[in-house]
PDB file of C-alpha atoms and ligand atoms in Angstrom:
ATOM      1  CA  MET A 273       0.021  -0.180   0.007  1.00 92.00           C
ATOM      2  CA  ASN A 274       1.482   3.377  -1.049  1.00 94.00           C
ATOM      3  CA  ILE A 275       0.297   6.253   0.583  1.00 96.00           C
ATOM      4  CA  ILE A 276       0.615  10.009   0.376  1.00 96.00           C
ATOM      5  CA  LEU A 277       0.272  12.454   3.268  1.00 96.00           C
ATOM      6  CA  LEU A 278      -0.179  15.538   2.400  1.00 94.00           C
ATOM      7  CA  GLY A 279      -1.053  19.105   4.587  1.00 91.00           C
ATOM      8  CA  ALA A 280       0.970  22.159   6.057  1.00 88.00           C
ATOM      9  CA  PRO A 281       4.059  21.974   8.068  1.00 84.00           C
ATOM     10  CA  GLY A 282       1.974  21.113  12.163  1.00 86.00           C
ATOM     11  CA  ALA A 283      -1.067  18.698  10.129  1.00 91.00           C
ATOM     12  CA  GLY A 284       0.660  16.148  11.451  1.00 89.00           C
ATOM     13  CA  LYS A 285       1.508  14.093   8.438  1.00 91.00           C
ATOM     14  CA  GLY A 286       4.196  13.384  10.943  1.00 87.00           C
ATOM     15  CA  THR A 287       2.545  11.905  13.669  1.00 88.00           C
ATOM     16  CA  GLN A 288      -0.238  10.486  11.646  1.00 93.00           C
ATOM     17  CA  GLY A 289       2.853   8.783   9.359  1.00 94.00           C
ATOM     18  CA  LYS A 290       4.020   6.768  12.283  1.00 92.00           C
ATOM     19  CA  ASN A 291       0.581   5.414  13.219  1.00 95.00           C
ATOM     20  CA  LEU A 292      -0.413   4.437   9.831  1.00 95.00           C
ATOM     21  CA  SER A 293       3.131   2.668   9.722  1.00 96.00           C
ATOM     22  CA  GLU A 294       2.809   0.828  12.423  1.00 96.00           C
ATOM     23  CA  ARG A 295      -0.632  -0.120  11.560  1.00 96.00           C
ATOM     24  CA  PHE A 296       0.768  -1.031   8.301  1.00 95.00           C
ATOM     25  CA  GLY A 297       4.169  -2.435   8.464  1.00 96.00           C
ATOM     26  CA  ILE A 298       5.437  -0.180   5.684  1.00 97.00           C
ATOM     27  CA  PRO A 299       7.951   2.815   6.390  1.00 97.00           C
ATOM     28  CA  GLN A 300       7.603   6.194   6.523  1.00 95.00           C
ATOM     29  CA  ILE A 301       8.875   7.777   4.230  1.00 94.00           C
ATOM     30  CA  SER A 302      10.015  12.009   4.743  1.00 90.00           C
ATOM     31  CA  THR A 303      11.880  14.064   2.406  1.00 88.00           C
ATOM     32  CA  GLY A 304      13.099  15.927   5.165  1.00 85.00           C
ATOM     33  CA  ASP A 305      14.745  12.943   6.523  1.00 87.00           C
ATOM     34  CA  ILE A 306      16.345  11.162   3.616  1.00 92.00           C
ATOM     35  CA  LEU A 307      17.812  14.619   2.456  1.00 91.00           C
ATOM     36  CA  ARG A 308      19.552  14.637   6.147  1.00 90.00           C
ATOM     37  CA  ALA A 309      20.455  10.950   5.659  1.00 92.00           C
ATOM     38  CA  ASN A 310      21.705  11.491   1.860  1.00 94.00           C
ATOM     39  CA  VAL A 311      23.888  14.865   3.375  1.00 93.00           C
ATOM     40  CA  ARG A 312      24.858  12.608   6.092  1.00 94.00           C
ATOM     41  CA  ASN A 313      26.093   9.891   4.488  1.00 95.00           C
ATOM     42  CA  LYS A 314      27.893  11.542   1.618  1.00 96.00           C
ATOM     43  CA  THR A 315      26.010   9.755  -1.204  1.00 95.00           C
ATOM     44  CA  GLN A 316      26.055  11.277  -4.102  1.00 96.00           C
ATOM     45  CA  LEU A 317      23.179  12.627  -4.143  1.00 95.00           C
ATOM     46  CA  GLY A 318      23.875  13.630  -0.716  1.00 96.00           C
ATOM     47  CA  LEU A 319      26.666  15.719  -2.182  1.00 96.00           C
ATOM     48  CA  GLN A 320      24.984  17.743  -4.875  1.00 96.00           C
ATOM     49  CA  ALA A 321      21.966  18.473  -2.312  1.00 95.00           C
ATOM     50  CA  ARG A 322      24.836  19.490   0.081  1.00 94.00           C
ATOM     51  CA  GLU A 323      25.592  22.119  -2.674  1.00 95.00           C
ATOM     52  CA  TYR A 324      22.756  23.967  -2.875  1.00 94.00           C
ATOM     53  CA  MET A 325      21.488  23.847   0.960  1.00 90.00           C
ATOM     54  CA  ASP A 326      25.120  25.474   1.385  1.00 92.00           C
ATOM     55  CA  ARG A 327      24.031  28.581  -0.698  1.00 93.00           C
ATOM     56  CA  GLY A 328      20.426  28.836   1.086  1.00 88.00           C
ATOM     57  CA  ALA A 329      19.233  27.280  -2.287  1.00 90.00           C
ATOM     58  CA  LEU A 330      15.835  24.786  -2.530  1.00 88.00           C
ATOM     59  CA  VAL A 331      17.348  21.308  -3.901  1.00 90.00           C
ATOM     60  CA  PRO A 332      16.425  20.880  -7.297  1.00 92.00           C
ATOM     61  CA  ASP A 333      13.192  18.733  -8.025  1.00 90.00           C
ATOM     62  CA  GLU A 334      15.803  16.015 -10.001  1.00 89.00           C
ATOM     63  CA  ILE A 335      17.929  15.368  -6.931  1.00 93.00           C
ATOM     64  CA  VAL A 336      14.992  14.908  -3.966  1.00 92.00           C
ATOM     65  CA  VAL A 337      13.327  12.789  -6.514  1.00 91.00           C
ATOM     66  CA  GLY A 338      16.235  10.512  -6.781  1.00 92.00           C
ATOM     67  CA  MET A 339      16.289  10.499  -3.609  1.00 94.00           C
ATOM     68  CA  VAL A 340      12.815   9.151  -3.088  1.00 93.00           C
ATOM     69  CA  VAL A 341      13.529   6.919  -5.707  1.00 91.00           C
ATOM     70  CA  ASP A 342      16.171   5.154  -4.424  1.00 92.00           C
ATOM     71  CA  ARG A 343      14.440   5.168  -0.780  1.00 93.00           C
ATOM     72  CA  ILE A 344      11.304   3.528  -2.415  1.00 92.00           C
ATOM     73  CA  LYS A 345      13.699   0.671  -4.463  1.00 91.00           C
ATOM     74  CA  GLU A 346      14.495  -0.124  -0.806  1.00 93.00           C
ATOM     75  CA  ASP A 347      13.251  -3.968   0.713  1.00 95.00           C
ATOM     76  CA  ASP A 348      11.707  -2.885   3.016  1.00 95.00           C
ATOM     77  CA  ALA A 349       9.422  -0.740   1.320  1.00 94.00           C
ATOM     78  CA  ARG A 350       8.511  -3.754  -0.762  1.00 92.00           C
ATOM     79  CA  ASN A 351       4.956  -3.823   0.470  1.00 93.00           C
ATOM     80  CA  GLY A 352       4.581   0.102  -0.079  1.00 94.00           C
ATOM     81  CA  SER A 353       5.156   3.296   2.161  1.00 96.00           C
ATOM     82  CA  ILE A 354       4.052   6.617   3.634  1.00 97.00           C
ATOM     83  CA  LEU A 355       5.171   9.559   1.801  1.00 96.00           C
ATOM     84  CA  ASP A 356       5.341  12.530   4.276  1.00 92.00           C
ATOM     85  CA  GLY A 357       5.900  15.788   2.453  1.00 83.00           C
ATOM     86  CA  PHE A 358       6.174  14.271  -0.824  1.00 91.00           C
ATOM     87  CA  PRO A 359       5.250  15.283  -3.761  1.00 93.00           C
ATOM     88  CA  ARG A 360       5.755  18.534  -3.282  1.00 89.00           C
ATOM     89  CA  ASN A 361       4.967  19.559  -6.715  1.00 91.00           C
ATOM     90  CA  ILE A 362       3.508  18.929 -10.260  1.00 93.00           C
ATOM     91  CA  ALA A 363       6.958  17.958 -11.220  1.00 91.00           C
ATOM     92  CA  GLN A 364       7.945  15.529  -8.530  1.00 92.00           C
ATOM     93  CA  ALA A 365       4.529  13.937  -8.970  1.00 93.00           C
ATOM     94  CA  ARG A 366       4.730  13.296 -12.486  1.00 92.00           C
ATOM     95  CA  ALA A 367       8.138  11.617 -11.454  1.00 90.00           C
ATOM     96  CA  LEU A 368       6.297   9.753  -8.573  1.00 91.00           C
ATOM     97  CA  GLU A 369       3.916   8.349 -10.783  1.00 91.00           C
ATOM     98  CA  ALA A 370       6.227   7.302 -13.437  1.00 91.00           C
ATOM     99  CA  THR A 371       8.753   5.338 -11.218  1.00 88.00           C
ATOM    100  CA  LEU A 372       6.141   3.631  -9.589  1.00 90.00           C
ATOM    101  CA  ASP A 373       4.729   2.689 -12.843  1.00 92.00           C
ATOM    102  CA  SER A 374       7.930   1.208 -13.727  1.00 91.00           C
ATOM    103  CA  LEU A 375       8.379  -0.872 -10.378  1.00 88.00           C
ATOM    104  CA  GLY A 376       4.646  -1.571 -11.206  1.00 91.00           C
ATOM    105  CA  LYS A 377       3.855  -0.077  -7.980  1.00 90.00           C
ATOM    106  CA  LYS A 378       0.904   2.687  -7.875  1.00 91.00           C
ATOM    107  CA  ILE A 379      -0.983   5.260  -5.510  1.00 93.00           C
ATOM    108  CA  ASP A 380      -3.778   3.311  -3.678  1.00 95.00           C
ATOM    109  CA  ALA A 381      -4.802   6.779  -1.135  1.00 95.00           C
ATOM    110  CA  VAL A 382      -4.167  10.270  -1.067  1.00 95.00           C
ATOM    111  CA  ILE A 383      -5.067  12.303   2.388  1.00 96.00           C
ATOM    112  CA  GLY A 384      -4.696  16.062   2.634  1.00 95.00           C
ATOM    113  CA  MET A 385      -5.014  16.906   6.247  1.00 95.00           C
ATOM    114  CA  GLU A 386      -6.373  19.556   6.020  1.00 95.00           C
ATOM    115  CA  VAL A 387      -5.797  22.047  10.100  1.00 94.00           C
ATOM    116  CA  ASP A 388      -7.479  26.035  10.734  1.00 94.00           C
ATOM    117  CA  ARG A 389      -4.572  28.455  10.144  1.00 92.00           C
ATOM    118  CA  LYS A 390      -5.035  29.473  14.271  1.00 92.00           C
ATOM    119  CA  GLU A 391      -4.259  25.921  15.528  1.00 93.00           C
ATOM    120  CA  LEU A 392      -1.335  25.309  13.006  1.00 92.00           C
ATOM    121  CA  VAL A 393       0.688  28.451  14.438  1.00 92.00           C
ATOM    122  CA  ARG A 394      -0.837  26.944  18.090  1.00 91.00           C
ATOM    123  CA  ARG A 395       1.374  23.781  17.165  1.00 89.00           C
ATOM    124  CA  LEU A 396       4.101  25.118  15.252  1.00 90.00           C
ATOM    125  CA  SER A 397       5.143  28.212  18.092  1.00 93.00           C
ATOM    126  CA  GLY A 398       5.263  25.309  21.185  1.00 94.00           C
ATOM    127  CA  ARG A 399       7.462  23.141  19.431  1.00 92.00           C
ATOM    128  CA  ARG A 400      10.563  22.812  20.817  1.00 95.00           C
ATOM    129  CA  VAL A 401      14.427  21.448  19.909  1.00 94.00           C
ATOM    130  CA  CYS A 402      17.217  19.529  21.390  1.00 94.00           C
ATOM    131  CA  ARG A 403      19.681  21.440  20.668  1.00 93.00           C
ATOM    132  CA  LYS A 404      22.732  18.235  20.621  1.00 94.00           C
ATOM    133  CA  CYS A 405      20.489  15.095  20.245  1.00 93.00           C
ATOM    134  CA  GLY A 406      17.732  16.951  18.145  1.00 87.00           C
ATOM    135  CA  ALA A 407      15.110  15.460  20.060  1.00 91.00           C
ATOM    136  CA  SER A 408      11.621  17.357  19.899  1.00 90.00           C
ATOM    137  CA  TYR A 409       9.439  18.370  22.095  1.00 94.00           C
ATOM    138  CA  HIS A 410       6.188  21.157  22.742  1.00 93.00           C
ATOM    139  CA  VAL A 411       5.581  23.338  25.223  1.00 93.00           C
ATOM    140  CA  ILE A 412       2.073  22.093  25.607  1.00 90.00           C
ATOM    141  CA  PHE A 413       1.471  18.577  24.112  1.00 89.00           C
ATOM    142  CA  ASN A 414       4.610  17.032  25.165  1.00 92.00           C
ATOM    143  CA  PRO A 415       6.751  19.195  27.446  1.00 95.00           C
ATOM    144  CA  PRO A 416       9.810  17.593  28.642  1.00 96.00           C
ATOM    145  CA  VAL A 417      10.265  16.768  32.497  1.00 95.00           C
ATOM    146  CA  ASN A 418      12.322  19.361  33.319  1.00 94.00           C
ATOM    147  CA  ILE A 419      11.303  22.869  31.878  1.00 91.00           C
ATOM    148  CA  GLY A 420      13.996  23.712  29.010  1.00 92.00           C
ATOM    149  CA  MET A 421      16.145  21.331  29.654  1.00 96.00           C
ATOM    150  CA  CYS A 422      16.244  17.508  27.075  1.00 96.00           C
ATOM    151  CA  ASP A 423      14.737  14.213  28.589  1.00 97.00           C
ATOM    152  CA  SER A 424      16.823  12.053  26.429  1.00 95.00           C
ATOM    153  CA  CYS A 425      20.432  14.321  27.166  1.00 96.00           C
ATOM    154  CA  GLY A 426      19.754  17.019  29.079  1.00 96.00           C
ATOM    155  CA  SER A 427      20.846  19.517  27.247  1.00 96.00           C
ATOM    156  CA  ASP A 428      19.157  23.024  26.637  1.00 96.00           C
ATOM    157  CA  ILE A 429      16.053  22.885  24.154  1.00 96.00           C
ATOM    158  CA  TYR A 430      15.273  25.862  22.127  1.00 95.00           C
ATOM    159  CA  GLN A 431      13.106  26.963  19.442  1.00 95.00           C
ATOM    160  CA  ARG A 432      13.591  27.056  16.193  1.00 89.00           C
ATOM    161  CA  ASP A 433      13.697  30.394  13.815  1.00 87.00           C
ATOM    162  CA  ASP A 434      11.092  28.594  11.621  1.00 81.00           C
ATOM    163  CA  ASP A 435       8.981  27.714  14.974  1.00 88.00           C
ATOM    164  CA  LYS A 436       8.372  31.517  15.402  1.00 89.00           C
ATOM    165  CA  GLU A 437       4.910  32.810  15.169  1.00 88.00           C
ATOM    166  CA  GLU A 438       6.234  35.910  12.839  1.00 86.00           C
ATOM    167  CA  THR A 439       7.541  33.079  10.642  1.00 83.00           C
ATOM    168  CA  ILE A 440       5.192  30.920  10.966  1.00 83.00           C
TER     169      ILE A 440
HETATM  170 ZN1  LIG B  68      19.020  16.079  24.227  1.00 57.91          ZN
END
């Protein structure tokens, strides 16, 4: 089963994707995660992506699509996957469709998650992230045991610029 989750940041794609992943026993594929993994592992696509990221530019569709395609072909995705944050535009959607076609697979469901704008701001502006290990928290929904301190490693947690109300 191949499922696509669409929705604004904060709509809950990550959370619901995780639930679906456990329910169906198929991996959740987040473009953000695989992009970071490719960069970290210095794959050819990761190195190309890095050049764009270093200059603050958007990573081009071909590179993102290439990473997603590589990921979909991995063994744990043979029964399908949950795509979270992909495709982001028509070019990516076409490329995805062509790839799945060539693998004899198809999209089974596309779920659009719509959340009221005010609620999105409330969710996103409460996010906090650990400086050291990257664990994420929420001041209301998932606060750390000690205020301002990461449960896993004890480092400071902070609000990313992306999660400040004016950016949102
Ligand atoms: Zn931590």
